[in-house]
């Protein structure tokens, strides 16, 4: 059995036998009266306790339905249908866990759900009902296609990341970086989805563990069971700034803190050193959930006053909405249309937090409202989805291809096929076509007078990028550009095994310089290397591999882009 003092917030605040059969019914007249006096409307009703909500780009809503106790019957995760009914999602064994099953491939204790920019649904499963220890592999992060329920990813961690007593609580993602709070022992888990490397940071540190402040419910009532025992919860709520540069977190009684994500990823820094870099952002009452918008406003589910407050980056505090139906408001979700969703979990009314008397009432509600453009003179932003912020360049997504002129067209194609598994996508100027002249395309691509384009094709390397090849008649110069020449002098490819990639390049007919070499300056770190090679016609290609985080300059507002692994 686990120590009660290491329960997560939702375990600590929720009884062991909650469900449709055990909850009384809230009178319809009371619900209607509350709805008439509030901007909040009912988005969903559930016979099971709801502690999390997420909505995809198509408007489909999903509910997290935790299992607080082995005897509780719940599908753990459900999709809200157009008629308001709930369908277990994704269906089958994932929603059918029973006591005695190992829980590796089923939802056991869904503690959080979230949808990010890619429109997939992430689920945090603690792997065991409250008061129980998870079976090996049962505690996990699961990613589903929100459209059809297809299983996309399952992440499990070893004891170095999740030591005994650790419990995954909630997660946020920016680009390829995933962050999770541990509310069992206290700590931050950092996982790179590209390299599959994971770090555990600030483990059991004062910055991630609870203070002596008690958890409170409506009116400031201290939560305790019939014997006066109070819950104790570690790092819980989590958010990321829109640019991914700052990670925020809090225990349920605060304060809200933040740290640079670059510092978290820097393995040269010990937890003691990291602790000195943590900043306190805001003191808070007992909260059930939180959110952040693109302007840096923090949204707080205030359990003591049953309202949602907004803490601005400038330190101001304003009330967004108050509604007595917000009993223990939990994880806040903002969708792409700036609609706010609030699960009212009623956790404070459970017997173990209300002196031994269960006062919960079904149905459990998810309430919603549109965000205003501003609040008390402070502008409010959009949802933070994990997508890097706009660069200021209209519709700029990234470099799509590079082009080069080669002396032997077919030989160059064969070289790239042998060296990089390149595929010919199309030949837009074939050998049988008439040459393309300056008069035809000079104004379009800068082809010089007296030069003719004889052949052209578009290639793609096995995992990108695209390379366009040309063979010309009438070169401006016959030598390929080197680093001592003006203009573009090389392009770089990221590889997994730099020595194997170099050997393959040589076998295909290329030449490698001395190497590989360890990178230096801002790119220094174990496993970070480069190696230059030259194609048979002289074009330089740099091979690179990265195993350690880069060092960004103070004030940097973006991270270096890397291709996704195939």
PDB file of C-alpha atoms in Angstrom, residues 17-28 31 46-49 346 349-350 357-365:
ATOM      1  CA  UNK A  17     -15.847   4.673  -3.992  1.00  0.00           C
ATOM      2  CA  UNK A  18     -17.223   7.361  -6.259  1.00  0.00           C
ATOM      3  CA  UNK A  19     -19.462   6.620  -9.226  1.00  0.00           C
ATOM      4  CA  UNK A  20     -22.898   6.918 -10.675  1.00  0.00           C
ATOM      5  CA  UNK A  21     -24.493   4.541  -8.194  1.00  0.00           C
ATOM      6  CA  UNK A  22     -23.048   6.312  -5.154  1.00  0.00           C
ATOM      7  CA  UNK A  23     -23.941   9.915  -5.967  1.00  0.00           C
ATOM      8  CA  UNK A  24     -27.206  11.693  -5.287  1.00  0.00           C
ATOM      9  CA  UNK A  25     -28.928  13.831  -7.885  1.00  0.00           C
ATOM     10  CA  UNK A  26     -28.710  17.618  -7.959  1.00  0.00           C
ATOM     11  CA  UNK A  27     -32.236  19.063  -8.336  1.00  0.00           C
ATOM     12  CA  UNK A  28     -32.915  20.264 -11.875  1.00  0.00           C
ATOM     13  CA  UNK A  31     -29.122  23.717 -11.872  1.00  0.00           C
ATOM     14  CA  UNK A  46     -21.433  12.585 -16.673  1.00  0.00           C
ATOM     15  CA  UNK A  47     -22.616   9.940 -14.197  1.00  0.00           C
ATOM     16  CA  UNK A  48     -18.923   9.472 -13.295  1.00  0.00           C
ATOM     17  CA  UNK A  49     -16.609  11.987 -11.668  1.00  0.00           C
ATOM     18  CA  UNK A 346     -17.102  18.134  -6.541  1.00  0.00           C
ATOM     19  CA  UNK A 349     -17.612  17.159  -1.003  1.00  0.00           C
ATOM     20  CA  UNK A 350     -16.326  13.605  -0.765  1.00  0.00           C
ATOM     21  CA  UNK A 357     -20.046  12.477   4.957  1.00  0.00           C
ATOM     22  CA  UNK A 358     -20.286  12.128   1.172  1.00  0.00           C
ATOM     23  CA  UNK A 359     -22.160  15.135  -0.218  1.00  0.00           C
ATOM     24  CA  UNK A 360     -21.451  14.727  -3.941  1.00  0.00           C
ATOM     25  CA  UNK A 361     -24.345  14.973  -6.399  1.00  0.00           C
ATOM     26  CA  UNK A 362     -24.692  13.576  -9.914  1.00  0.00           C
ATOM     27  CA  UNK A 363     -24.463  14.490 -12.706  1.00  0.00           C
ATOM     28  CA  UNK A 364     -20.903  15.779 -12.728  1.00  0.00           C
ATOM     29  CA  UNK A 365     -20.780  18.830 -14.994  1.00  0.00           C
TER      30      UNK A 365
END
